[in-house]
Tab-separated table of C-alpha atoms in Angstrom:
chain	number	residue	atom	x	y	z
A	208	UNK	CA	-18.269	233.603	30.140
A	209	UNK	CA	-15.914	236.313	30.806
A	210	UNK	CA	-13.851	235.960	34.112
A	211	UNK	CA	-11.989	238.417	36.257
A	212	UNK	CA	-9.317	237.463	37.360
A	213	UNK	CA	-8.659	235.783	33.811
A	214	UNK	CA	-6.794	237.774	31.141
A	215	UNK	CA	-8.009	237.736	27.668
A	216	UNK	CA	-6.553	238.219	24.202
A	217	UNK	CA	-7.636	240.917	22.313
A	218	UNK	CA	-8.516	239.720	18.913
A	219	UNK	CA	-9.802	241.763	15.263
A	220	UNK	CA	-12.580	243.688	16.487
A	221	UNK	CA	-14.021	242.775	12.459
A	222	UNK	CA	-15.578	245.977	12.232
A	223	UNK	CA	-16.456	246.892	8.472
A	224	UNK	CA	-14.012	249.559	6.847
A	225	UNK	CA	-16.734	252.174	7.109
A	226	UNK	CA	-18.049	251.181	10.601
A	227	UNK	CA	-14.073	251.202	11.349
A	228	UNK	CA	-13.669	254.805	9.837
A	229	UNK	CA	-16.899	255.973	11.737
A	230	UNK	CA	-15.473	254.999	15.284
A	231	UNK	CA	-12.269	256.837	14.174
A	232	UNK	CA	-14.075	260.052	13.496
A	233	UNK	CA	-15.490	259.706	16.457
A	234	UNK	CA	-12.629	258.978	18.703
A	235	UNK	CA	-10.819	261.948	16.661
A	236	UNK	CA	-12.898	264.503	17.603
A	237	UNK	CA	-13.367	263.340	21.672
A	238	UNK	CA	-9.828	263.283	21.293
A	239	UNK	CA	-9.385	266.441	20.024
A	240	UNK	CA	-11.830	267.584	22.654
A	241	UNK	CA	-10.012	266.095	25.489
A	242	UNK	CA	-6.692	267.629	24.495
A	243	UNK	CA	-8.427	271.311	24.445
A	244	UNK	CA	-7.951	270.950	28.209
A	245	UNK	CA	-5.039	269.689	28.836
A	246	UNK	CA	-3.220	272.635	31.318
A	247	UNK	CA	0.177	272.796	31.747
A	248	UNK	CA	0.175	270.906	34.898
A	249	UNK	CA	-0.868	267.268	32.701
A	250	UNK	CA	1.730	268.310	30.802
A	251	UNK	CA	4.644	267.981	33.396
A	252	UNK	CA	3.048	265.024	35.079
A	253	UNK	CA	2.908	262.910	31.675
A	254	UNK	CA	6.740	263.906	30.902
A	255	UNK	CA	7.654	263.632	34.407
A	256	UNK	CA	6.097	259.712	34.277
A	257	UNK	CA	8.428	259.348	31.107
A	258	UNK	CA	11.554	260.648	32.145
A	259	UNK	CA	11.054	258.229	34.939
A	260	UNK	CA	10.374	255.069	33.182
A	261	UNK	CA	13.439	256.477	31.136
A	262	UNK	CA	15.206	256.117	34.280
A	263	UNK	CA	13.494	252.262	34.958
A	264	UNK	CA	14.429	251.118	31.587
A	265	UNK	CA	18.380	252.562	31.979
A	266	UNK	CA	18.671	250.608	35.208
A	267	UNK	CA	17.344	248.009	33.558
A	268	UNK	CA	20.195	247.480	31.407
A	269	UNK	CA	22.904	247.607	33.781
A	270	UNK	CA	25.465	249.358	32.233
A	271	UNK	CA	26.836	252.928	32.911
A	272	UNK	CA	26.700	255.662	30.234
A	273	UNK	CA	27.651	259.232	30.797
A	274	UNK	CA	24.186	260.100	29.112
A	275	UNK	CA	22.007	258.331	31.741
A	276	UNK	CA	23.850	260.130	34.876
A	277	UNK	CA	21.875	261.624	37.679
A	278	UNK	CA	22.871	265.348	36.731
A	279	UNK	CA	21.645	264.894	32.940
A	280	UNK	CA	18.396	263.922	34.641
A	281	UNK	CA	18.426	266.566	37.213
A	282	UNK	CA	18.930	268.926	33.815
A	283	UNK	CA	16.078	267.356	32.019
A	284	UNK	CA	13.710	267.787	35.543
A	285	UNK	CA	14.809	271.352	34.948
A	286	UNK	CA	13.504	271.495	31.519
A	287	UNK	CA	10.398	269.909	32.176
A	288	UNK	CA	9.278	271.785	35.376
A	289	UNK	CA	10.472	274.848	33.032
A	290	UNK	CA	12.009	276.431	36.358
A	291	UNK	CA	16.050	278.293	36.868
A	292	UNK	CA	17.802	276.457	38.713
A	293	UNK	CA	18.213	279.061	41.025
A	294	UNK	CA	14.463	278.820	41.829
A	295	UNK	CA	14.634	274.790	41.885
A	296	UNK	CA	17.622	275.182	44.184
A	297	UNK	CA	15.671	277.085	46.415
A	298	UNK	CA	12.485	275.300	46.358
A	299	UNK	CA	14.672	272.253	46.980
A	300	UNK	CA	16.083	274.516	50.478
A	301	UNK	CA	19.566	273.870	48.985
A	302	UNK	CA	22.576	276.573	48.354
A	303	UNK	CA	22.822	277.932	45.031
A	304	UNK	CA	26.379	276.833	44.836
A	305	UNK	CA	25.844	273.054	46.004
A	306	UNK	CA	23.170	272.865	43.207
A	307	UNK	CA	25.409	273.998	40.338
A	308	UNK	CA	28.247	271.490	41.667
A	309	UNK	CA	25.326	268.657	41.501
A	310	UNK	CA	24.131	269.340	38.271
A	311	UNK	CA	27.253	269.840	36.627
A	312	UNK	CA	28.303	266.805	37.800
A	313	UNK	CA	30.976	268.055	40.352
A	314	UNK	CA	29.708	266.400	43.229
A	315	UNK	CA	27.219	263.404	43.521
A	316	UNK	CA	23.800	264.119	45.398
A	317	UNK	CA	23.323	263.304	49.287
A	318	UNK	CA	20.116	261.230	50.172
A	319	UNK	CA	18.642	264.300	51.727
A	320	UNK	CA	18.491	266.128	47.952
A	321	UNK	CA	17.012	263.115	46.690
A	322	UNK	CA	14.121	263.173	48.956
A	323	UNK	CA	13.489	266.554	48.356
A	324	UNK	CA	13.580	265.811	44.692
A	325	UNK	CA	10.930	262.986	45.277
A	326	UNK	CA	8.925	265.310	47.838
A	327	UNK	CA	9.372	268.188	44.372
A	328	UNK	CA	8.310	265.926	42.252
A	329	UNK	CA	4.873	265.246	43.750
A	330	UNK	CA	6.651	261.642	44.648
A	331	UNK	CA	6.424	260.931	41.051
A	332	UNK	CA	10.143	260.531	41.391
A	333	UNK	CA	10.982	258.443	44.132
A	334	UNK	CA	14.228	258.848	45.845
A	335	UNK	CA	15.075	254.858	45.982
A	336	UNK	CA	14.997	255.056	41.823
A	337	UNK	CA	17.304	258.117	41.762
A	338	UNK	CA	19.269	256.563	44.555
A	339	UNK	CA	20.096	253.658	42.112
A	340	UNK	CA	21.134	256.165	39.521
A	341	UNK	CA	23.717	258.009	41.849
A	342	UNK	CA	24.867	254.578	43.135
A	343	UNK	CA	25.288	253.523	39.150
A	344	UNK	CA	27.841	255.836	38.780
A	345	UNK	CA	29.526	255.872	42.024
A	346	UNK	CA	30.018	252.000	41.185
A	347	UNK	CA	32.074	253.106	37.872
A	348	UNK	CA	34.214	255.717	40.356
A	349	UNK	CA	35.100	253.194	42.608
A	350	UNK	CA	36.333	250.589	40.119
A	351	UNK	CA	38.548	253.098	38.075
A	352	UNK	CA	39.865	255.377	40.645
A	353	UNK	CA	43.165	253.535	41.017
A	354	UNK	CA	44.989	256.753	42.979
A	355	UNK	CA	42.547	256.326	45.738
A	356	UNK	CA	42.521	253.072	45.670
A	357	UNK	CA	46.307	252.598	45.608
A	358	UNK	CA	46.582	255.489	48.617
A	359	UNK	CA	44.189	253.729	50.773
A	360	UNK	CA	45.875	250.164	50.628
A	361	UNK	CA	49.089	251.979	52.187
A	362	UNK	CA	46.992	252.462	55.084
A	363	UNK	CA	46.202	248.646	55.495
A	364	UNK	CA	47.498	246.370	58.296
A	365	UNK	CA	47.578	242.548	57.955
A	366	UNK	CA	46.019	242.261	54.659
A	367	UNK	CA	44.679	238.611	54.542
A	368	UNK	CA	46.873	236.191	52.616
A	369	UNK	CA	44.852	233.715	50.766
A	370	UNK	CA	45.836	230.583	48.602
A	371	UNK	CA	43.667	229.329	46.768
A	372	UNK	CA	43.858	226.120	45.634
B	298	UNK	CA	8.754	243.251	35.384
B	299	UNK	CA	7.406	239.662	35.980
B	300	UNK	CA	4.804	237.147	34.982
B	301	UNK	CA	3.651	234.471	37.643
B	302	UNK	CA	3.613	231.167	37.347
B	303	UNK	CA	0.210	229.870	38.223
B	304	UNK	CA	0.887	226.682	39.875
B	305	UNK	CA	4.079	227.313	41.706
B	306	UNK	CA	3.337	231.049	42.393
B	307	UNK	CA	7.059	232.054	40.909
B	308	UNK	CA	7.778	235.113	39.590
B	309	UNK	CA	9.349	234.924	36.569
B	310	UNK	CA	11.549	238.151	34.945
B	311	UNK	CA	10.417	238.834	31.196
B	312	UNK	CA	11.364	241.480	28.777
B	313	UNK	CA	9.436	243.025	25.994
B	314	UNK	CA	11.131	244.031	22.361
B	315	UNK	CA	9.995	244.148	18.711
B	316	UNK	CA	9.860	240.918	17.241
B	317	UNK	CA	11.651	240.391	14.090
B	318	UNK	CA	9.737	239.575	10.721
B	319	UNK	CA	11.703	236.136	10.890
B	320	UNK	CA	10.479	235.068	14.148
B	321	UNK	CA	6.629	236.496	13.376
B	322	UNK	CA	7.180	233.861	9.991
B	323	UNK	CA	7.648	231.058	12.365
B	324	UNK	CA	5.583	231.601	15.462
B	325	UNK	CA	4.131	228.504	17.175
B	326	UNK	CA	1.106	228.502	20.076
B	327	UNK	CA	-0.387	231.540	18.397
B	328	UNK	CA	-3.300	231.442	15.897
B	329	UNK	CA	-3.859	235.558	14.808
B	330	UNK	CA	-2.597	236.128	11.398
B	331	UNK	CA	0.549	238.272	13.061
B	332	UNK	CA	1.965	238.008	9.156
B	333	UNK	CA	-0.541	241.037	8.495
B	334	UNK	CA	0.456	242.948	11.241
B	335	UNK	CA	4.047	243.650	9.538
B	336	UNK	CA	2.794	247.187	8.524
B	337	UNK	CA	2.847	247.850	12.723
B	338	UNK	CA	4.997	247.694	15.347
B	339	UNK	CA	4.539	243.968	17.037
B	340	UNK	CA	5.746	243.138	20.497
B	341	UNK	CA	6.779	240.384	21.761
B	342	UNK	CA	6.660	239.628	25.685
B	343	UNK	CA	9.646	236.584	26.530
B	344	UNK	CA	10.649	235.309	29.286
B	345	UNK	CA	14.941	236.516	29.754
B	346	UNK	CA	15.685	232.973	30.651
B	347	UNK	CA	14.509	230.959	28.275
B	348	UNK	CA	12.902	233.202	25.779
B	349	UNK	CA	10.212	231.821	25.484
B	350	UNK	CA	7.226	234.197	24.018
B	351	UNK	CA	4.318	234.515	25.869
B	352	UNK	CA	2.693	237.135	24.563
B	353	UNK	CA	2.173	239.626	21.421
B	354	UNK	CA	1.000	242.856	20.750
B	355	UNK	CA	0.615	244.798	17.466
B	356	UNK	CA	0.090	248.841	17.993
B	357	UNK	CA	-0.008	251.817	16.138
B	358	UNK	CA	0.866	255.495	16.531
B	359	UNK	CA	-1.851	258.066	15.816
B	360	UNK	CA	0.915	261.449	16.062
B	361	UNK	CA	-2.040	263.392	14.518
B	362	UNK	CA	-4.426	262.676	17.531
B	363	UNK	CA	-1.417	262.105	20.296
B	364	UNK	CA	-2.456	257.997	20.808
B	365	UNK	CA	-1.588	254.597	20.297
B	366	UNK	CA	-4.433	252.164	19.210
B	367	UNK	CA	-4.167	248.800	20.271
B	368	UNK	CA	-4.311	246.880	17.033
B	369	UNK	CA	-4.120	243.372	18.989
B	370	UNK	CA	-3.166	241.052	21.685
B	371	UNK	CA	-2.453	237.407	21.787
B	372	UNK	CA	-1.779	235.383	24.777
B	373	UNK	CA	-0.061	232.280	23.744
B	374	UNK	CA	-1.845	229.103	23.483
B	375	UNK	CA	-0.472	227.933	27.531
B	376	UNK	CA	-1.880	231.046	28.803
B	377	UNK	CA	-5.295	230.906	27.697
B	378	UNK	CA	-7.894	229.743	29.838
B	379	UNK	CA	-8.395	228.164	33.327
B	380	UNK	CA	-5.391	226.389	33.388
B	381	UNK	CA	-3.159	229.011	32.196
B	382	UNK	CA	0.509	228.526	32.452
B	383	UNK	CA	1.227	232.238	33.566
B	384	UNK	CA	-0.595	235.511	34.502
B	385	UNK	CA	0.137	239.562	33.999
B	386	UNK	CA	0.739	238.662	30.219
B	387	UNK	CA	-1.974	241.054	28.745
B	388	UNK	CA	-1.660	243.811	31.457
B	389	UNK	CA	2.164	243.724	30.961
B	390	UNK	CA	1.390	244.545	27.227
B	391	UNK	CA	-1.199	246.853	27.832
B	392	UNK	CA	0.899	248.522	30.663
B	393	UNK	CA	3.795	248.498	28.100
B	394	UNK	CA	1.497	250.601	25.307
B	395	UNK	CA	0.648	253.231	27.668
B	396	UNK	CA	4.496	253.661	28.607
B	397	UNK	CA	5.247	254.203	25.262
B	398	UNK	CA	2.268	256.913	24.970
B	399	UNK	CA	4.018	258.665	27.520
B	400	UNK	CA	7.323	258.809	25.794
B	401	UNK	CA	5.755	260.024	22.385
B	402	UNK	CA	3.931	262.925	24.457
B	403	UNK	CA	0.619	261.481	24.134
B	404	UNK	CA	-0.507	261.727	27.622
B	405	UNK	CA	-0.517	258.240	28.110
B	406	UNK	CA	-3.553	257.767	26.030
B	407	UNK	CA	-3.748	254.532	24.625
B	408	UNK	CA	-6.892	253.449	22.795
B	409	UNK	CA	-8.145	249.924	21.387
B	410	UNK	CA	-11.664	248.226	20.137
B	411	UNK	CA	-12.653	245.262	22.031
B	412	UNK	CA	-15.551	242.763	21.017
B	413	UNK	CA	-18.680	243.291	22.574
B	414	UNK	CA	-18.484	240.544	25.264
B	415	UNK	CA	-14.902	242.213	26.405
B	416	UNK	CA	-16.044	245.915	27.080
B	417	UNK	CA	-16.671	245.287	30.445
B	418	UNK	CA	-13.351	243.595	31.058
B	419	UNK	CA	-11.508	246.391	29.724
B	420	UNK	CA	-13.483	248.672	32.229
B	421	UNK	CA	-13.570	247.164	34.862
B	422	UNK	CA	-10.004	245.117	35.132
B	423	UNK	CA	-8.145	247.896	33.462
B	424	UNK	CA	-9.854	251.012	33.928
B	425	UNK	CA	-10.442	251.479	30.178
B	426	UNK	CA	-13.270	254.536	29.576
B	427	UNK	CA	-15.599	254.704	26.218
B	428	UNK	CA	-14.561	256.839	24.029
B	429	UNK	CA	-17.578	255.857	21.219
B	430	UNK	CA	-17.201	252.441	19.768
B	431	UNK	CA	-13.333	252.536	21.259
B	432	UNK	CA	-12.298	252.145	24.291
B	433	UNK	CA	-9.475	254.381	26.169
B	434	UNK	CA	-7.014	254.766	29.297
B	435	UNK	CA	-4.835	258.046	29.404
B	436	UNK	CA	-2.882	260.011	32.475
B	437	UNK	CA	-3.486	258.607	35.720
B	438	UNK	CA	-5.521	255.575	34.742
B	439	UNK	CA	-2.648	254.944	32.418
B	440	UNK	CA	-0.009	254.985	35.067
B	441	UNK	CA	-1.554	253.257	37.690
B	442	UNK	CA	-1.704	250.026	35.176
B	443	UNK	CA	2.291	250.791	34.532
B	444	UNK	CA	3.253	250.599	38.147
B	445	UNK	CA	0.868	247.521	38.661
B	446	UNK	CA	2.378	245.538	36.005
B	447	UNK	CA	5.479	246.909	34.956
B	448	UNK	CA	7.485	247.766	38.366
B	449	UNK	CA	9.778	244.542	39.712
B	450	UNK	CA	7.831	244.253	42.787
């Protein structure tokens, strides 16, 4: 008796090869059917659902790779929503000139773009996931910007002095 | 993503990556003939701590009609039954296909033929429609079992 809440393996369905072949050409042509109307609108939804597992699975790994930064994806939502980036920028209420500096990579997003990015992106893009890309690499500025680093401990009082046994 | 444990409740984090022909040659707590599967792409769901396999999946990819067919799924021998060890195996692997149907442009659409006896299962615990004797989930349907069984949450 089949259950629920159970889950099931899905063995050889032990079709013949012709009963096989006869399902196929059937599935082929309701397939073929089904894609006839498919607008452009499925289109960007289906690569807008990848490009964000594609951000998922990067997170995933926990490493930082100049590919995988938030302004390659920001180029790549671009692409997909087939938009300028004048008109994106301006959808998104934000200055031409700030936009070019965040997709070039010149200056890291606030959380206010990112929530118009989610709001853009029919919330198929949720501003907590690109969040966690910005933060990625702003993690890998922090640990090799030594000049800042070595300018603001000039500015420290009393630094704690700790032995360690 | 996460299976549960059924008896203490505990999530448990678990990865999913192509098994290697070695490791399909000496697979214990399964019994489908995975050896004939090496002309697909098998998957193997383990947990990252102790990688242990819990699960398998065999698919292919249909570029000419923009799907993947699920070829098969096998839960291991623990998580069979009543007294299954864990849970979310088979919608993880399921959930996995249609991410991968997004990524090759296919919409999401990822098709499979069940036995009789399972139809309704695939309808009505994973939204699968009939598409003739084969059964399908695409776009939204698709999705929806991603973020159920893929997300960390």
């Amino acid at each position: 008796m089949i259950k629920k809440n159970q889950e099931y393996s899905l063995p050889h369905h032990n079709l013949s090869d012709k009963q096989k072949d006869k399902a196929d050409i059937e599935l082929k042509k309701l397939r073929f059917e089904r894609l006839k109307n498919i607008g452009a609108e499925q289109k960007i939804y289906s690569d807008l659902i990848s490009l964000k597992y594609n951000i998922i699975d990067y997170l995933e790994l926990g490493l930082f790779s100049e590919k995988f930064k938030f302004s390659e994806y920001l180029k790549k939502y671009v692409s997909i929503v087939n938009i300028s980036r004048r008109n994106l920028a301006s959808d998104l209420g934000t200055h031409e000139t700030k936009f070019s500096r965040i997709i070039n990579d010149k200056e890291n997003p606030g959380l206010g773009f990112l929530y118009r990015i989610e709001e853009h992106s029919n919330s198929i893009l949720p501003a907590s996931l690109l969040w966690q890309l910005v933060n990625r690499k702003m993690i890998r500025e922090i640990e090799n910007d030594k000049t800042e680093k070595k300018k603001q401990s000039k500015l420290v009082k009393n630094k704690l002095n700790l032995r360690i046994a | 993503m996460f299976i549960i444990n059924e008896i203490s409740n505990e999530k448990i984090k678990v990865s999913i990556s192509e098994i290697e022909v070695n490791e399909l040659e000496k697979l214990t707590g399964f019994q489908f003939d995975w050896e004939n599967e090496i002309d697909f792409e098998v998957f193997k769901l383990y947990s990252k701590k102790s990688n242990e396999i819990h699960g398998l999946i065999s698919i292919a990819r249909i570029f000419e009609e923009l799907r993947i067919e699920i070829r098969l799924i096998e839960l291991s021998k623990v998580n069979i039954g009543s007294k299954r060890k864990f849970s979310r195996i088979a919608g993880i692997l399921i959930a996995f296909a249609c991410k991968e149907a997004f990524s090759n442009g296919f919409y999401g659409f990822v098709s499979l033929i069940p036995k009789t006896r399972l139809i309704e299962h695939y309808q009505n615990k994973y939204g699968f429609i009939q598409f003739g004797k084969h059964l399908a989930v695409e776009l939204k349907s698709s999705e929806n079992l991603m973020n159920k069984y893929l997300s960390n949450d």
